Amino acid sequence: MFDWSVERERLAQALSDPVDLEHGSTRPAHDGALAVDARYRALVRNLPDCVVVVHDRDLRGVSIDGPIVDRVGFSRAQFVGSSLEDLLPADTVSRLEPAYRAALDGRAASIEFQYAPSGTFYSVEIVPLRESPDAPIEGVFTVARDISVRKRAEREEQQRTAQQSAVAALGVKALEGMPSELLAQDAVATVAETLGVDLCELLELTDDRESLRMRAGVGWEPGIAGTARAPFGSAFYPGFAWGSTGPVTVRDYESEDRFRPTRLLARHGGVATAAVTVGAKQRRYGILAAHSRSAREFRGHELDFLQGIANVLAEAIVREAAEDSMRHQALHDPLTGLPNRTLLVERLTHWLERADRSSNTAAVLFVDIDHFKVVNDALGHVRGDQLLQAVARRLRAALRPSDTVARVGGDEFVVLCENLESQDDALQLASRLSGALDDPFKVAEHVHRVTASVGIAVWAPGATAGDLMRDADAAMYRAKERGRARYELFHAGMRAWAESWFTIEEELRTALERGELSNVYQPIVDPADGSIAGFEALVRWNHPERGTVPPLDFIPIAEQNGLIVELGHGVLREACAEAASWPDPLRISVNLSPRQLSDPGLVDSVSAVLKVTGLAADRLSLEITESAFTDDPARALEVLGRLKEIGVRLELDDFGTGYSSLTYVRMFPIDALKIDRSFVQGVCQSPEDAAIVEAVISMGRALGVNVVAEGVESEDQSAALQNLGCRLAQGYLFSRPVPAAALAEMVARR
Ligand code: C2E
Ligand code: MG
Ligand code: MG
């Protein structure tokens, strides 16, 4: 390294012995300080990267020498006698001249500047030239040192720092969760600015994996970024880069023969390219490329920077995809892909936030598939799932895109319909949803009919998401209770009803465990003489706080949640055990709910009970209602046939209240009809009721089946029934249902 403070001393000595620089002779060309000698010349020629220059007081060249003298662009001969302006560009002169003037005034100066003709950076020391500090100034002595290497290193260091902080800044934005779309835009802008390129682009592989789409770009014509596609083949730079392990650079496409620019890049005048891949090899996402319109090298640190930006993007994209899928999973039902309860409530809450400003209303519809559990048991879970998926598709298709249908439970769906004009719209929607299920479903070669019970809650000012959900649920239960395959609009009166429903549902489970249920028995008599033909078992719930709960308050609930199977089995076992001790031919009638009829284990469990209790099969009558046939008549017929095979009698309960009574009477192997209480009670006052009772009795006679009149409360009714030919009756007139303890005495006096 050249140390001016040391060298100055030696120079001063050398300069004290004059020599002609040009000719190397000792003949003095100048006197005093301007004269230099051979030692001086040897010295300056050995200084590293220097030019040493001497000017006289008029700033005309005296001598120039040094190891890099040939780089200055003019010869020694040209230099001698020339002024600064003669040889140097104007901007160099204007930088140097003040320093020369200062030196002539006795002040040393040092400056750095870039010499335009060669681009070389010089560090220049300019000092007054005199023999001793007191001697007059004879000229100016200049040492110019080429510091380009250092300068370049410094500039590179600055660039590197700028590049690293650009990568870091982008990384921070990524960590802060900037969406990858914005991040990509930010990234290409950063690359263009930091590398000083004309064009930059992020290309992503399209879903068909056949081309690359420009996801973000800078420098391109308007409308290109976001839409343009590049071919995905190794003949062009994107495809080539895709297949490469490291960065790919092109100094000038003119002399590139591995691949070509795309037509788009050529049109934009791209001449040089640097491209890196975004994403690891196993999960490659795209290409990040920078292009300039003039030939240029891309240096190692520039490629590192480009790769750094690409890595930040890759990480952000991967993380965003993971977050998206996690969010999707958290908010959707995996089986049907529909939104789940969380997302539904989110959307409902969002609607409610704006509700007060809207002139429209919204409705929540609770859709529950009727008897789905039965279908599921019969089909098996895999096909049950397929059926649910098909149902989900139908419901979705029946709605507008702005409506939400969510799956909130096994067979429960909730529809949120925003911006309805009126309650009527909600009712229409409910009927449209039900209608969507009308066509039979085909699952694995089997055809299934599906109906749904729908509860509707329409928003009213002040209602919360929780209110709407609960109300729609209550209305849905009401629809179930009223026979299913229908819809009910919520009204305030349902709330208390629904609450008690849920309480009962909970309590019933423990009641079964604790044995709070027991049977009472009501005799079936000949109204003519009161002689007993048998008893009907009727279940009672001896609730620890509420006392005796009548079956109509809990049977529909047990029916709904499936507890009826267990409950019904208990009733049957207890009734058969009781009846086994009665003398022949006293019979026992036990009610069977539709849900029990679809239980695949029914026939076996009836046989088992008969076997365990020792009751003869023909002394057991099972009472079924017509609703047992509504869902799947073919299956009901099959089960009833098997029950007949084991010798059990079948009776049709509540006859006359259903729709197609006569059809069933003809189709099913019935042993008795029980005329519903509603007709019996009108038999004295209403000629229509009397006509129906008469018709049923004569039909029974024609078919050869017994007819039992239910709910006989007065002597008049009993007399009227006898006149119409009724031989069996049941009612408070003869006896209320009695507990088992009271039976023995009744049986004895039968
Ligand atoms: P159901 O099978 O038609 O039973 C006759 C109902 O009429 C019984 O009501 C009985 O107490 C009532 N009843 C009898 N005589 C008279 C009368 O003269 N006047 C009036 N007003 N009512 C009379 P209960 O015990 O409340 O049972 C109601 C319904 O609950 C039954 O109707 C049956 O459908 C169902 N149920 C009762 N026990 C069971 C059971 O163990 N399993 C199933 N699945 N259902 C049952
Ligand atoms: Mg009955
Ligand atoms: Mg009945």
CSV table of C-alpha atoms in Angstrom, one decimal, residues 514-702:
chain,number,residue,atom,x,y,z
A,514,ARG,CA,-82.8,-46.4,36.8
A,515,GLY,CA,-85.9,-48.4,35.8
A,516,GLU,CA,-88.3,-45.5,36.2
A,517,LEU,CA,-90.5,-47.0,33.5
A,518,SER,CA,-93.2,-49.6,34.1
A,519,ASN,CA,-96.3,-50.9,32.5
A,520,VAL,CA,-100.0,-50.4,33.3
A,521,TYR,CA,-102.6,-52.7,31.8
A,522,GLN,CA,-106.0,-51.8,30.4
A,523,PRO,CA,-108.5,-54.6,29.9
A,524,ILE,CA,-110.1,-55.3,26.5
A,525,VAL,CA,-113.6,-56.5,27.2
A,526,ASP,CA,-116.8,-57.7,25.6
A,527,PRO,CA,-119.1,-54.7,26.1
A,528,ALA,CA,-122.1,-56.9,26.3
A,529,ASP,CA,-121.1,-58.6,29.6
A,530,GLY,CA,-117.8,-57.0,30.6
A,531,SER,CA,-115.9,-60.2,30.3
A,532,ILE,CA,-112.2,-59.7,29.8
A,533,ALA,CA,-110.5,-60.9,26.5
A,534,GLY,CA,-107.1,-59.5,27.3
A,535,PHE,CA,-105.1,-56.5,28.3
A,536,GLU,CA,-103.2,-53.8,26.5
A,537,ALA,CA,-99.8,-52.9,28.1
A,538,LEU,CA,-99.3,-49.1,28.3
A,539,VAL,CA,-96.0,-47.7,29.5
A,540,ARG,CA,-95.7,-45.1,32.3
A,541,TRP,CA,-92.8,-43.1,33.5
A,542,ASN,CA,-92.7,-42.7,37.2
A,543,HIS,CA,-90.7,-39.5,37.2
A,544,PRO,CA,-89.1,-38.7,40.6
A,545,GLU,CA,-90.2,-35.1,40.5
A,546,ARG,CA,-92.9,-34.9,38.0
A,547,GLY,CA,-94.9,-37.9,39.0
A,548,THR,CA,-96.4,-40.1,36.3
A,549,VAL,CA,-95.5,-38.9,32.9
A,550,PRO,CA,-98.0,-40.0,30.1
A,551,PRO,CA,-96.5,-41.8,27.1
A,552,LEU,CA,-97.4,-39.2,24.6
A,553,ASP,CA,-95.0,-36.8,26.4
A,554,PHE,CA,-92.0,-39.0,25.9
A,555,ILE,CA,-92.7,-41.8,23.3
A,556,PRO,CA,-92.3,-39.3,20.3
A,557,ILE,CA,-89.0,-38.2,21.8
A,558,ALA,CA,-87.8,-41.8,22.3
A,559,GLU,CA,-88.9,-42.5,18.8
A,560,GLN,CA,-86.9,-39.5,17.5
A,561,ASN,CA,-83.7,-40.4,19.2
A,562,GLY,CA,-83.9,-44.1,18.9
A,563,LEU,CA,-84.3,-44.9,22.6
A,564,ILE,CA,-87.6,-46.4,21.7
A,565,VAL,CA,-85.9,-49.7,20.7
A,566,GLU,CA,-84.6,-50.2,24.2
A,567,LEU,CA,-87.7,-48.8,25.9
A,568,GLY,CA,-90.0,-51.0,23.7
A,569,HIS,CA,-88.0,-54.1,24.5
A,570,GLY,CA,-88.4,-53.5,28.2
A,571,VAL,CA,-92.2,-53.0,27.9
A,572,LEU,CA,-92.5,-56.2,25.8
A,573,ARG,CA,-90.5,-58.3,28.3
A,574,GLU,CA,-92.4,-57.0,31.3
A,575,ALA,CA,-95.8,-57.4,29.6
A,576,CYS,CA,-95.0,-61.0,28.4
A,577,ALA,CA,-93.7,-62.0,31.8
A,578,GLU,CA,-96.9,-60.7,33.3
A,579,ALA,CA,-99.2,-62.4,30.7
A,580,ALA,CA,-97.4,-65.7,31.0
A,581,SER,CA,-99.1,-66.1,34.4
A,582,TRP,CA,-102.6,-65.4,33.1
A,583,PRO,CA,-105.0,-68.2,32.3
A,584,ASP,CA,-105.5,-69.1,28.6
A,585,PRO,CA,-106.9,-67.5,26.5
A,586,LEU,CA,-106.2,-64.0,28.0
A,587,ARG,CA,-104.1,-62.1,25.6
A,588,ILE,CA,-101.6,-59.3,25.9
A,589,SER,CA,-101.4,-56.4,23.4
A,590,VAL,CA,-98.2,-54.4,23.2
A,591,ASN,CA,-97.7,-51.2,21.2
A,592,LEU,CA,-94.9,-51.2,18.6
A,593,SER,CA,-93.6,-47.9,17.3
A,594,PRO,CA,-92.6,-47.5,13.6
A,595,ARG,CA,-89.0,-47.1,14.6
A,596,GLN,CA,-89.0,-50.5,16.3
A,597,LEU,CA,-90.4,-52.0,13.2
A,598,SER,CA,-87.4,-50.8,11.3
A,599,ASP,CA,-85.0,-52.2,13.9
A,600,PRO,CA,-83.3,-55.2,12.2
A,601,GLY,CA,-83.2,-57.1,15.5
A,602,LEU,CA,-86.9,-56.8,16.2
A,603,VAL,CA,-88.1,-60.3,15.1
A,604,ASP,CA,-85.3,-62.0,17.0
A,605,SER,CA,-85.9,-60.0,20.2
A,606,VAL,CA,-89.6,-60.8,20.1
A,607,SER,CA,-88.8,-64.5,19.7
A,608,ALA,CA,-86.3,-64.3,22.5
A,609,VAL,CA,-88.8,-62.6,24.9
A,610,LEU,CA,-91.5,-65.3,24.1
A,611,LYS,CA,-88.9,-68.0,24.8
A,612,VAL,CA,-87.7,-66.5,28.1
A,613,THR,CA,-91.1,-65.8,29.4
A,614,GLY,CA,-92.7,-69.0,28.1
A,615,LEU,CA,-95.7,-67.1,26.6
A,616,ALA,CA,-97.3,-68.8,23.7
A,617,ALA,CA,-96.8,-66.6,20.6
A,618,ASP,CA,-100.5,-66.5,19.7
A,619,ARG,CA,-101.3,-64.9,23.0
A,620,LEU,CA,-99.2,-61.8,22.1
A,621,SER,CA,-100.7,-59.1,19.9
A,622,LEU,CA,-98.4,-56.4,18.5
A,623,GLU,CA,-100.2,-53.1,17.8
A,624,ILE,CA,-98.9,-51.0,15.0
A,625,THR,CA,-100.1,-47.7,13.6
A,626,GLU,CA,-100.5,-46.8,9.9
A,627,SER,CA,-97.5,-44.5,10.1
A,628,ALA,CA,-95.3,-47.6,10.3
A,629,PHE,CA,-96.0,-48.0,6.6
A,630,THR,CA,-95.2,-44.5,5.4
A,631,ASP,CA,-91.4,-44.7,5.1
A,632,ASP,CA,-90.7,-48.0,3.6
A,633,PRO,CA,-93.9,-50.1,3.1
A,634,ALA,CA,-92.0,-53.0,1.4
A,635,ARG,CA,-89.8,-53.4,4.4
A,636,ALA,CA,-92.6,-53.1,6.9
A,637,LEU,CA,-94.5,-55.8,5.0
A,638,GLU,CA,-91.5,-58.0,5.1
A,639,VAL,CA,-91.0,-57.6,8.9
A,640,LEU,CA,-94.7,-58.1,9.6
A,641,GLY,CA,-94.6,-61.3,7.5
A,642,ARG,CA,-91.8,-62.6,9.7
A,643,LEU,CA,-93.6,-61.7,12.9
A,644,LYS,CA,-96.6,-63.7,11.6
A,645,GLU,CA,-94.4,-66.6,10.9
A,646,ILE,CA,-93.3,-66.8,14.5
A,647,GLY,CA,-97.0,-66.9,15.4
A,648,VAL,CA,-97.6,-63.4,16.8
A,649,ARG,CA,-100.9,-61.6,16.2
A,650,LEU,CA,-100.9,-58.2,14.6
A,651,GLU,CA,-103.4,-55.4,15.2
A,652,LEU,CA,-103.8,-52.0,13.5
A,653,ASP,CA,-104.0,-49.3,16.1
A,654,ASP,CA,-105.7,-46.0,15.9
A,655,PHE,CA,-107.5,-47.1,12.8
A,656,GLY,CA,-109.1,-44.4,10.7
A,657,THR,CA,-106.7,-41.6,11.5
A,658,GLY,CA,-104.3,-42.5,8.7
A,659,TYR,CA,-104.7,-41.8,5.0
A,660,SER,CA,-104.9,-45.1,3.3
A,661,SER,CA,-106.3,-47.4,5.9
A,662,LEU,CA,-108.1,-49.7,3.6
A,663,THR,CA,-105.0,-50.3,1.4
A,664,TYR,CA,-103.1,-51.5,4.4
A,665,VAL,CA,-105.8,-53.6,5.8
A,666,ARG,CA,-105.8,-55.5,2.5
A,667,MET,CA,-102.1,-55.7,2.1
A,668,PHE,CA,-101.0,-56.7,5.6
A,669,PRO,CA,-101.7,-59.9,7.6
A,670,ILE,CA,-103.8,-58.1,10.2
A,671,ASP,CA,-105.7,-59.9,13.0
A,672,ALA,CA,-107.5,-57.0,14.4
A,673,LEU,CA,-108.4,-53.3,13.9
A,674,LYS,CA,-108.7,-50.9,16.7
A,675,ILE,CA,-111.1,-48.1,15.9
A,676,ASP,CA,-109.6,-44.8,17.0
A,677,ARG,CA,-111.1,-43.1,20.1
A,678,SER,CA,-112.0,-40.0,18.1
A,679,PHE,CA,-114.7,-41.9,16.2
A,680,VAL,CA,-115.9,-43.8,19.2
A,681,GLN,CA,-116.4,-40.6,21.1
A,682,GLY,CA,-118.6,-39.2,18.4
A,683,VAL,CA,-120.6,-42.3,17.8
A,684,CYS,CA,-123.7,-41.0,19.6
A,685,GLN,CA,-123.7,-37.4,18.4
A,686,SER,CA,-122.1,-37.5,15.0
A,687,PRO,CA,-123.8,-39.5,12.2
A,688,GLU,CA,-120.6,-39.4,10.2
A,689,ASP,CA,-118.6,-41.0,13.1
A,690,ALA,CA,-121.3,-43.6,13.5
A,691,ALA,CA,-121.2,-44.3,9.8
A,692,ILE,CA,-117.4,-44.8,9.9
A,693,VAL,CA,-117.6,-47.1,13.0
A,694,GLU,CA,-120.3,-49.1,11.3
A,695,ALA,CA,-118.3,-49.3,8.1
A,696,VAL,CA,-115.2,-50.5,9.9
A,697,ILE,CA,-117.1,-53.1,11.9
A,698,SER,CA,-118.7,-54.5,8.8
A,699,MET,CA,-115.4,-54.4,6.9
A,700,GLY,CA,-113.8,-56.3,9.8
A,701,ARG,CA,-116.5,-58.9,9.6
A,702,ALA,CA,-116.0,-59.2,5.8
